[in-house]
Coordinates of C-alpha atoms (C1' of nucleotides) in Angstrom, one line a residue:
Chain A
X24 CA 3.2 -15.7 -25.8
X25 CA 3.3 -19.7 -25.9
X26 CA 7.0 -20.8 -24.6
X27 CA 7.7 -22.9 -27.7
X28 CA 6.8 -20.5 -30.1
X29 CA 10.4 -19.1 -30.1
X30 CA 12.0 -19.4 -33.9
X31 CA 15.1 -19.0 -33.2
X32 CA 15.4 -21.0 -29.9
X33 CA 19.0 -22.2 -29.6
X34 CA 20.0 -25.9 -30.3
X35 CA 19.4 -28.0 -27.2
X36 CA 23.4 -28.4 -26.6
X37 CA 23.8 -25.1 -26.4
X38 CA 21.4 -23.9 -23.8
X39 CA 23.2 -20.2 -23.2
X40 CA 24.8 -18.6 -26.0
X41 CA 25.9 -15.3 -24.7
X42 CA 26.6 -13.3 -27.6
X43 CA 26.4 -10.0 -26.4
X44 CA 27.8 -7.8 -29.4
X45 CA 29.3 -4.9 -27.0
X46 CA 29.6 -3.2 -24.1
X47 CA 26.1 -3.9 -22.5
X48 CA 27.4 -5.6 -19.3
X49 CA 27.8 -3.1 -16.6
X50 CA 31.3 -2.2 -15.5
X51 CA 32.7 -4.4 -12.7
X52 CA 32.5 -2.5 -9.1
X53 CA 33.3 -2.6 -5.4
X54 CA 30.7 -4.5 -3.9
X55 CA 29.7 -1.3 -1.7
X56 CA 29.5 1.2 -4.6
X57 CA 27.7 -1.2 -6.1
X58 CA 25.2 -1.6 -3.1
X59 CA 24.8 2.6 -3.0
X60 CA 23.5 2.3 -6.8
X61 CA 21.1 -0.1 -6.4
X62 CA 19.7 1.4 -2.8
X63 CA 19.7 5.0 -5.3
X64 CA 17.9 3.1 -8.2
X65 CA 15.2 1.5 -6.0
X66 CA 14.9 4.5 -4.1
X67 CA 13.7 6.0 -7.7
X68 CA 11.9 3.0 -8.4
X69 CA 9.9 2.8 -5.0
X70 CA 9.4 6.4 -5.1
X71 CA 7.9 6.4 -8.4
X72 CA 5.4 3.6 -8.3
X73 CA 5.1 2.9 -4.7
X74 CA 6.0 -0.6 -3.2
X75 CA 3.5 -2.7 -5.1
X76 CA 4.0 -1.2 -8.0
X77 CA 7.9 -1.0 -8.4
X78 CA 9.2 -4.1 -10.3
X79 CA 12.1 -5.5 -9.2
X80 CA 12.9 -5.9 -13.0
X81 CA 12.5 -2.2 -13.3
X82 CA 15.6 -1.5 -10.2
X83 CA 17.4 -3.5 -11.8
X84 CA 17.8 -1.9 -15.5
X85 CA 17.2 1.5 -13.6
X86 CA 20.8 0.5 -12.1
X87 CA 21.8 -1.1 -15.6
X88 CA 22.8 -4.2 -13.8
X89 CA 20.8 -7.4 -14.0
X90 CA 18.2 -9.0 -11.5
X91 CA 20.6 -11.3 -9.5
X92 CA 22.8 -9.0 -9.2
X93 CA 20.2 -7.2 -7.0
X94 CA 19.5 -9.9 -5.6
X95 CA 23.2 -11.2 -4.7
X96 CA 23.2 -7.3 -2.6
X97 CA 19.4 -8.0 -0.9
X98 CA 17.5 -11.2 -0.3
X99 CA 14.1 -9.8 -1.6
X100 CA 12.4 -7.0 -2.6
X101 CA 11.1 -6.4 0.9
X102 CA 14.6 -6.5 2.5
X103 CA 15.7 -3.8 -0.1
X104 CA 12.7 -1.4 0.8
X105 CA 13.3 -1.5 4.4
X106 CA 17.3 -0.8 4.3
X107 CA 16.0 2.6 3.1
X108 CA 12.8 2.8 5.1
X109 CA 15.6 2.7 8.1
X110 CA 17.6 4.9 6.5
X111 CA 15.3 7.7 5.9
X112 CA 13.5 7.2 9.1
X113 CA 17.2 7.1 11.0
X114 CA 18.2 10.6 9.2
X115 CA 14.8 11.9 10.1
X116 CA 15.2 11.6 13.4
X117 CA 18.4 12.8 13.7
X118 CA 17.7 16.1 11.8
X119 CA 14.6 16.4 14.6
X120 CA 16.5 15.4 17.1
X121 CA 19.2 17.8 16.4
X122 CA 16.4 20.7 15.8
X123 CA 15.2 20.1 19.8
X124 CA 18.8 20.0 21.0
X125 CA 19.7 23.4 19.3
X126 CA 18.4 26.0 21.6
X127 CA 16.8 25.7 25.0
X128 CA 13.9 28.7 24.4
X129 CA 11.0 26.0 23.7
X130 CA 9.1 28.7 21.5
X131 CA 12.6 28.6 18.9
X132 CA 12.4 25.1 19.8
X133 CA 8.9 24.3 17.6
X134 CA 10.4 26.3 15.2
X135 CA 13.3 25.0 14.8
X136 CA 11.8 21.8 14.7
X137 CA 9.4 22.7 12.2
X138 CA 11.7 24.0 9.8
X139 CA 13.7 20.8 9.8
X140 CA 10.8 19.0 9.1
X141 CA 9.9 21.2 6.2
X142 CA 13.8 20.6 4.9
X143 CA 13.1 17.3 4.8
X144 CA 10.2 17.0 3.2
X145 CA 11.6 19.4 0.5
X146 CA 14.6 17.4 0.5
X147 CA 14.8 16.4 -3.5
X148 CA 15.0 12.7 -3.2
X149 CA 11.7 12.5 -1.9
X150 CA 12.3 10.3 1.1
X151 CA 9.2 11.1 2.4
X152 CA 7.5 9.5 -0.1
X153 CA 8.6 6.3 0.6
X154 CA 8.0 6.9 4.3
X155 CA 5.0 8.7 5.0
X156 CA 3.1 7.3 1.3
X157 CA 4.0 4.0 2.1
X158 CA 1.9 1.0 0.2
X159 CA 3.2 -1.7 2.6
X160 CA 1.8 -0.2 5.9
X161 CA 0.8 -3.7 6.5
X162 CA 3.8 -5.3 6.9
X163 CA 4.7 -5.4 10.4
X164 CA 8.1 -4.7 10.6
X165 CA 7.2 -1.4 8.7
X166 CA 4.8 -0.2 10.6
X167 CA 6.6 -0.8 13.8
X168 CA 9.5 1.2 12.3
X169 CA 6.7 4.0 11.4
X170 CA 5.6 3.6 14.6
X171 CA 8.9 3.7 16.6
X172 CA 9.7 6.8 15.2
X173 CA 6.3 8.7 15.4
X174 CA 7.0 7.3 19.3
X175 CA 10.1 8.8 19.5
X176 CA 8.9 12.1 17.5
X177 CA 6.0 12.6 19.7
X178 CA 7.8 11.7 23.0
X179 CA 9.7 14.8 22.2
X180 CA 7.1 17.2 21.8
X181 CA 5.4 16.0 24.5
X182 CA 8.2 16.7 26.7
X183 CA 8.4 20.7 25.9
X184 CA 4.7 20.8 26.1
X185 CA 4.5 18.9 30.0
X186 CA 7.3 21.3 30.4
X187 CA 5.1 24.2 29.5
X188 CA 1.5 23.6 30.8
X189 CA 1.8 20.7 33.2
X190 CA -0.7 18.9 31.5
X191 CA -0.7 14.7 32.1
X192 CA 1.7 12.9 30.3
X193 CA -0.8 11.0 28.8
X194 CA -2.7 13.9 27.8
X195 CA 0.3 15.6 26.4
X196 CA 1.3 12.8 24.3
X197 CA -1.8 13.3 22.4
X198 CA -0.6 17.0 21.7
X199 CA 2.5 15.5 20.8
X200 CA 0.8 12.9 18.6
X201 CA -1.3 15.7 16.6
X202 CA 1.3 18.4 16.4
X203 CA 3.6 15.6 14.5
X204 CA 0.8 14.9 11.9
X205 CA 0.1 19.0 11.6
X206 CA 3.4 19.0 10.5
X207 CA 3.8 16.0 8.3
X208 CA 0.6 17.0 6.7
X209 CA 1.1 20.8 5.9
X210 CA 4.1 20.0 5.0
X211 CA 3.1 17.7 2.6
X212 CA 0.8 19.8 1.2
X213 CA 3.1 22.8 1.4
X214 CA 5.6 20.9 -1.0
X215 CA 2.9 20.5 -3.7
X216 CA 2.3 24.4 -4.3
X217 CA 6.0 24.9 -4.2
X218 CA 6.8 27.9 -6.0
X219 CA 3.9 29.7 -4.2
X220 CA 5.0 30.1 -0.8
X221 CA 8.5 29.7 0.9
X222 CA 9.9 27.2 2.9
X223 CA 10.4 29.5 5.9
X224 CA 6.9 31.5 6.0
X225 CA 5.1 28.3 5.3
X226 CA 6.8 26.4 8.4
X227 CA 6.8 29.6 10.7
X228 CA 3.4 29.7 9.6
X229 CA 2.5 25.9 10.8
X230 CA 4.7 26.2 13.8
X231 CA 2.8 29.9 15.4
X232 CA -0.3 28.0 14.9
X233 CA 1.0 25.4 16.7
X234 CA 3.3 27.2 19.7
X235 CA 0.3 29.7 19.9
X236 CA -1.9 26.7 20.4
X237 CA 0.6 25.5 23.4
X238 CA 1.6 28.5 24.6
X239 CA -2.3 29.3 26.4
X240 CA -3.1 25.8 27.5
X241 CA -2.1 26.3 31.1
X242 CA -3.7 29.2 32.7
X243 CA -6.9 27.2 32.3
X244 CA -7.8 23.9 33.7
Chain B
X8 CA -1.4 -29.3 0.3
X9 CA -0.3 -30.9 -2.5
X10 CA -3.1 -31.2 -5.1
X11 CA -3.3 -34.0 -6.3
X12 CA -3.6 -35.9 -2.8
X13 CA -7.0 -35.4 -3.1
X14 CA -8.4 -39.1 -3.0
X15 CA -12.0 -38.5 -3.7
X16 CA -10.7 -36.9 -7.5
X17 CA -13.5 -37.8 -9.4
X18 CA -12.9 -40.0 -12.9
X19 CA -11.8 -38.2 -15.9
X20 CA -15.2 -38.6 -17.4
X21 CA -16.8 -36.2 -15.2
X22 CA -15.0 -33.5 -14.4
X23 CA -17.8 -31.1 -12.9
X24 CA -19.2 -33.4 -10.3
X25 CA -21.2 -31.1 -7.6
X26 CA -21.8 -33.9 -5.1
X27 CA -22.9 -31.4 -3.0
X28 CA -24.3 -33.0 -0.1
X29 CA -26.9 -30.5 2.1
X30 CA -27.2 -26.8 1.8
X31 CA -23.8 -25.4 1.1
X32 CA -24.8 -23.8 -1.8
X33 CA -25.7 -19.8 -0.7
X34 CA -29.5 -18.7 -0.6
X35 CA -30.9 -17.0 -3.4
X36 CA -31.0 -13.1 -2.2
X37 CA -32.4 -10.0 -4.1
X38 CA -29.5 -8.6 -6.3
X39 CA -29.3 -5.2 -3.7
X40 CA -28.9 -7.5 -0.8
X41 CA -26.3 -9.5 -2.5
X42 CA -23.9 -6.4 -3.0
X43 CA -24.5 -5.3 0.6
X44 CA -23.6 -8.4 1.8
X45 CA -20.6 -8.6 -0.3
X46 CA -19.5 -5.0 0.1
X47 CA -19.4 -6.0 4.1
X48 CA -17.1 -9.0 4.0
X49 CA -15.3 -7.2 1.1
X50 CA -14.6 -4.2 3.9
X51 CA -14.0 -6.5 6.7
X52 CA -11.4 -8.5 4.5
X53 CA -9.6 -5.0 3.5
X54 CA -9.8 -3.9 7.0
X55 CA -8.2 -6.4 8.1
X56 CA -5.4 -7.1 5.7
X57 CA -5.4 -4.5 3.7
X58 CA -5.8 -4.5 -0.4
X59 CA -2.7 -6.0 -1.8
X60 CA -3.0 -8.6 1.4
X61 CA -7.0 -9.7 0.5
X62 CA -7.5 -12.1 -1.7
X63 CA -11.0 -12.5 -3.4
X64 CA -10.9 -16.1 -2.6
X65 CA -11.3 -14.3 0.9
X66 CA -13.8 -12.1 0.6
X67 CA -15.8 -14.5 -1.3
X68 CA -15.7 -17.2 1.9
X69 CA -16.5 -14.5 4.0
X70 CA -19.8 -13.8 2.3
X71 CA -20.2 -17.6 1.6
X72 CA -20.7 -17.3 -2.0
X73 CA -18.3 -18.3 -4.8
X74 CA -16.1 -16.1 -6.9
X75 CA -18.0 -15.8 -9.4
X76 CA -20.9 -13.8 -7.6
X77 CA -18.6 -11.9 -6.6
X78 CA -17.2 -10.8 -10.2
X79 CA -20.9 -10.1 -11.1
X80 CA -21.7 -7.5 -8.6
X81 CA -17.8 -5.8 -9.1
X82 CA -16.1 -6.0 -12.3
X83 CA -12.2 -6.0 -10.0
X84 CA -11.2 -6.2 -6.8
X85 CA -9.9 -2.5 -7.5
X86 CA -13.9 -1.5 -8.3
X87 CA -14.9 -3.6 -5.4
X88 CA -12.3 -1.0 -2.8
X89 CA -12.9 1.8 -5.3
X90 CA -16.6 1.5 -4.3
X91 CA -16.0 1.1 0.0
X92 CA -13.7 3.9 -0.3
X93 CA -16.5 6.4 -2.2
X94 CA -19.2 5.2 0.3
X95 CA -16.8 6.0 3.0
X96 CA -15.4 9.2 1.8
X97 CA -19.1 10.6 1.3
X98 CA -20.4 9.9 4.6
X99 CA -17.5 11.3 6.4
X100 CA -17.4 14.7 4.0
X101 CA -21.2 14.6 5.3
X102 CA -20.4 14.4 9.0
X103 CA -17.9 17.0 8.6
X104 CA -20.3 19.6 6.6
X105 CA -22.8 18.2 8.9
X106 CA -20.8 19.5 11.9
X107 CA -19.6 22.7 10.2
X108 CA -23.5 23.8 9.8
X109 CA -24.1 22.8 13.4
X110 CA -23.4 26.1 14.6
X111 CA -22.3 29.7 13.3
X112 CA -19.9 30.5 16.1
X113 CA -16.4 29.5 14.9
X114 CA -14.8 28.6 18.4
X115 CA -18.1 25.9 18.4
X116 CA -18.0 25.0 14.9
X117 CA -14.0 23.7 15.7
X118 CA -15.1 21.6 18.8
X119 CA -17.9 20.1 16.4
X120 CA -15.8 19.2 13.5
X121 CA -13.1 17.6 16.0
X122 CA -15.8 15.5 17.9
X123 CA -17.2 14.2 14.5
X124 CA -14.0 13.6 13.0
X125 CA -13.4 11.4 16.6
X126 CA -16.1 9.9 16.1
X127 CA -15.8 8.6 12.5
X128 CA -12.3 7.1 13.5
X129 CA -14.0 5.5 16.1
X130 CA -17.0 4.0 14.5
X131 CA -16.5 0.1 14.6
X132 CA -16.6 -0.6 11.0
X133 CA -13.1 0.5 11.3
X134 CA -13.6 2.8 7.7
X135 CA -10.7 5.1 9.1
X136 CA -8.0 2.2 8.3
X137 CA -9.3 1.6 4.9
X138 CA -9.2 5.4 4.0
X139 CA -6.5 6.4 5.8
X140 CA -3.9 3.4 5.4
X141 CA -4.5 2.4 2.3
X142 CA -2.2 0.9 0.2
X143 CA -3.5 1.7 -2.9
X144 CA -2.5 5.6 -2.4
X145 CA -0.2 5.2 -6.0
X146 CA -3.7 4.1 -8.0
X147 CA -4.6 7.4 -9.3
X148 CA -8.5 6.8 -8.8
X149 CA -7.8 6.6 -5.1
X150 CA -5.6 9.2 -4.2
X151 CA -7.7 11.5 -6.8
X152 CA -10.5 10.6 -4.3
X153 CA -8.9 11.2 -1.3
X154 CA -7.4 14.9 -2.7
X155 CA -10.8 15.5 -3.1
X156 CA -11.7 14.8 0.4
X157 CA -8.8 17.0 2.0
X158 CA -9.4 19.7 -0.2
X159 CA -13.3 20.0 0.8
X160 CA -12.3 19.3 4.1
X161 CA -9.4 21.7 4.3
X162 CA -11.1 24.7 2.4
X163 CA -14.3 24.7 5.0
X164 CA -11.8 25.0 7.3
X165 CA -9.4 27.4 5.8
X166 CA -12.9 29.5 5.5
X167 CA -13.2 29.6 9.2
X168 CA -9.5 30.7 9.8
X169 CA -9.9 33.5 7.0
X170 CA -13.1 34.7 8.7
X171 CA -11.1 35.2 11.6
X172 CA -8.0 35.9 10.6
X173 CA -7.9 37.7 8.0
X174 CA -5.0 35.6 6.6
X175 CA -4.5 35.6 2.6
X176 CA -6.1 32.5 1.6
X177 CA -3.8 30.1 0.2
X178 CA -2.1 30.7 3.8
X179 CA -5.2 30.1 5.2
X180 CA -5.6 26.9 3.2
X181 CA -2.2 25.8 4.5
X182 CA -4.1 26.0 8.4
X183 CA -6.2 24.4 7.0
X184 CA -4.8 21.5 6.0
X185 CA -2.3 21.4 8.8
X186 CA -5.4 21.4 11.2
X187 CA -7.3 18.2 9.5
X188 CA -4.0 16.7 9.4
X189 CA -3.4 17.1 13.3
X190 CA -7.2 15.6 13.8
X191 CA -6.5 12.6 11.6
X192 CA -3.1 11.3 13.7
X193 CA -4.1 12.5 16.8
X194 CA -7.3 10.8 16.5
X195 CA -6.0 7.7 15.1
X196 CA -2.9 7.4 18.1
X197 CA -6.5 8.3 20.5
X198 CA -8.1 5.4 19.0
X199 CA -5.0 3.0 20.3
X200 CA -5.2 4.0 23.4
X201 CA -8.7 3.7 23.8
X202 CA -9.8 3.4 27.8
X203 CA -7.7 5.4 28.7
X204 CA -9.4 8.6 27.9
X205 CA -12.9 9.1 26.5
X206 CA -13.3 10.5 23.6
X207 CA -14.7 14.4 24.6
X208 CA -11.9 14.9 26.6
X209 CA -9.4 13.5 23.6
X210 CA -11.6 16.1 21.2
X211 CA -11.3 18.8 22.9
X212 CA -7.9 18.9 23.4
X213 CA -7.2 18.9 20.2
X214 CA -10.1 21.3 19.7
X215 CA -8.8 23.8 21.9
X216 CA -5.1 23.4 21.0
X217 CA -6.4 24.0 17.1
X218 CA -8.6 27.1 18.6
X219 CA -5.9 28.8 20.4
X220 CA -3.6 28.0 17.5
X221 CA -6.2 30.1 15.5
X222 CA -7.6 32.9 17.7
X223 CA -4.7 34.4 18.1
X224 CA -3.3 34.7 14.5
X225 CA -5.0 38.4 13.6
X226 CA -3.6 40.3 16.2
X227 CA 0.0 39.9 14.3
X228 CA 0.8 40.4 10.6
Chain C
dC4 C1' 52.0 -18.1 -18.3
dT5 C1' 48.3 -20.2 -16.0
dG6 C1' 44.8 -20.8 -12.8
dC7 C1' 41.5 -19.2 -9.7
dA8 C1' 38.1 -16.3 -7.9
dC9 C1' 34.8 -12.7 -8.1
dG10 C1' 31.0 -10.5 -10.0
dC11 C1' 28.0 -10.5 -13.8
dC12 C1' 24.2 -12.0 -17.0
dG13 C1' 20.5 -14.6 -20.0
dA14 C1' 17.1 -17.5 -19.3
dT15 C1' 13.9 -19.9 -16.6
dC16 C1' 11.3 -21.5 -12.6
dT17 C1' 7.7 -20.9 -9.2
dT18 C1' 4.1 -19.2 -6.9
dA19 C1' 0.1 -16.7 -6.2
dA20 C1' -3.9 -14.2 -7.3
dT21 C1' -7.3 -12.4 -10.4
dT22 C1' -10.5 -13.6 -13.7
dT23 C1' -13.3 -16.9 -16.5
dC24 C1' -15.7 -21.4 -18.3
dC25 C1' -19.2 -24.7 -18.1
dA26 C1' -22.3 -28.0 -16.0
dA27 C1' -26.0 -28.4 -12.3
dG28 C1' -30.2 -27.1 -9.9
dG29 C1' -34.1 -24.7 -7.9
dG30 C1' -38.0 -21.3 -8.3
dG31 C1' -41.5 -18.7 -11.0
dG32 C1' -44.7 -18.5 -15.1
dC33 C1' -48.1 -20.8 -17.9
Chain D
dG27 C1' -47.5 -30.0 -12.8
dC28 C1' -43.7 -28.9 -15.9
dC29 C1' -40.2 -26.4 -18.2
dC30 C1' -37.1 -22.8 -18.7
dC31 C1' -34.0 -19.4 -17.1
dC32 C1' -31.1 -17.5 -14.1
dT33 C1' -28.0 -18.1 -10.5
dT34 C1' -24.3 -20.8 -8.3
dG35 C1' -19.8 -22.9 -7.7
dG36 C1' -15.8 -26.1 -8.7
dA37 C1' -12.1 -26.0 -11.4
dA38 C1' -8.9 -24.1 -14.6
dA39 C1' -6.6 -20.4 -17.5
dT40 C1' -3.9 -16.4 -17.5
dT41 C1' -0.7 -13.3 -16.2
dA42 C1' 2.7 -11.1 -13.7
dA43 C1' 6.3 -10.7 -10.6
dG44 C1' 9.7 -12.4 -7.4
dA45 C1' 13.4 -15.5 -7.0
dT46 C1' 17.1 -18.7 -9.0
dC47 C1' 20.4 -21.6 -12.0
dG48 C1' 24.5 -22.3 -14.3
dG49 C1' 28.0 -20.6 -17.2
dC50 C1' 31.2 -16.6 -18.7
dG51 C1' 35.0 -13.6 -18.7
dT52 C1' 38.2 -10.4 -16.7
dG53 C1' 41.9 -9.3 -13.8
dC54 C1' 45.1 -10.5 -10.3
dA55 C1' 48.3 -13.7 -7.8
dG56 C1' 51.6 -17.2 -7.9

DNA sequence: CTGCACGCCGATCTTAATTTCCAAGGGGGC
DNA sequence: GCCCCCTTGGAAATTAAGATCGGCGTGCAG
């Protein structure tokens, strides 16, 4: 472990002596390809160990490439986990997005909604790990990009349920908020007894609780 | 900020040299008290920045006491959170059993369980953030723990819905945890907007969207 | 043919945070 | 009243990970 303690240290004129016997260096590439692999590798890494725990040693021999290659494509560590934080969080919302623009029924409309969240929960490159597990919650540009979309997520709920019982905006945003984390959770749970129940009765089943939960709240006030 | 600036450095010949001038030093305290004290600061550090983002350096300043009294109450920082989050984790799967056994009508039993669960997120030790955003969810100890929690929590739930229901019960348990889930992140975006609704009218929302969401399930199949 | 430019790598530097070492001092037992 | 032991804290060691330095070689343009 000492630093001088190496036996066959190179002579002092000769600080780097290459060497390398064969094809070890990575094939040359378009600087964009080459950006897509590493965002893939890290996204492996980060997913695997979290944040904290992903080394940025580690993304780069996932990617076979060496550290300053990664870091000739991102600044730091932290700049390379919040390209794909925006990423995900920018497909997310277009997938719900697209769910509430797809029929105008508001009862399909939490189901459709639903199921695309489901989808992308199950979606194998477990995004949602790196969104929804996050270990750097604390860092402010995350969590404003956590919160922007739960914002935008919620907003969006709470406009079919105003729609449908009248409630205060306020008031309904709170649905909104809590109808959002019923799905993120159940779903969450849902994908770790996979085999046992499928995709489509598990989300129909988390969105009747929910539109059944909507559906009464305004006859009574 | 440099180091070595400092002027005062004592001589080489003394290289321990307390020169502590009036009571700095921390008051001898009964070995119990210690921790308690030190378990405070340590959750008002976390709470505040997190776990990667506290240093001990911190937590020992904020209980005025050195480093080392620190390591001899908790063997790691990771025991010293392991140890806030257990303490945490138990009292709130009290409340929750607590409020459960509060009443034997189910429609009750949800109001009770949403109230509690409000109220734990807004207790002022601010215990929801180091449970619920921590970012030490990839240490297996932690997220073992908090499993642990969501499963107790989920399954008195799920019990409820299958008393009512009739539902098959890992169905049931999916509810379940979709139902905890909606009072943690509703309760949490509550808690931000604090003052601008009080917190039985936040809980009861909630409660009665979960409570329609559930009393109507049986009459379908 | 020759030079240049782009992308790649080994090796090292730097910083930061946890954890430990060792001398000093005050309170309780005899 | 005195001594010993236990507790305290300043300072340093260790480790680990993010970030960087400087040269190499291949392929294309002139």
């Amino acid at each position: 472990m000492v630093p001088e303690a190496r036996a066959d240290r190179p002579t002092a004129a000769e600080p780097h002596a290459p060497s390398r016997p064969a094809g070890q260096r990575s094939a040359r590439m378009p600087r964009d390809e080459r950006r897509a692999q590493l965002l893939a590798a890290a996204q492996e890494v980060f997913v695997a160990n979290g944040y904290h725990g992903a080394a940025m040693d580690e993304i780069a021999e996932t990617a076979h490439v060496s550290k300053p290659v990664l870091y000739q494509h991102f600044p730091s560590k932290r700049d390379l986990y919040l390209a794909l934080l925006e990423s995900h969080l920018a497909s997310l919302t277009e997938l719900m997005l697209g769910a509430l623009n797809s029929t105008t029924d508001n009862d399909e409309r939490v189901q459709a909604v639903m199921r695309a969240y489901f989808h992308f929960i199950a979606n194998d490159d477990q995004a949602h790990r790196l969104v929804f597990e996050s270990d750097l919650i604390n860092d402010p540009d995350v969590s404003s990009r956590l919160e922007t979309f739960n914002r935008t997520f919620a907003d969006a709920i709470a406009r079919v349920i105003a729609e449908d019982t009248k409630l205060p905006h306020l008031e309904a945003e709170l649905l909104g908020r809590g109808l959002a984390g019923m799905a993120q959770v159940s779903a969450r749970y849902w994908l770790e007894t996979d085999g046992n129940l499928d995709l489509n009765v598990a989300s129909d089943l988390i969105y009747r609780l929910a539109w059944r939960g909507i559906s009464r709240f305004p006859k009574e006030s």
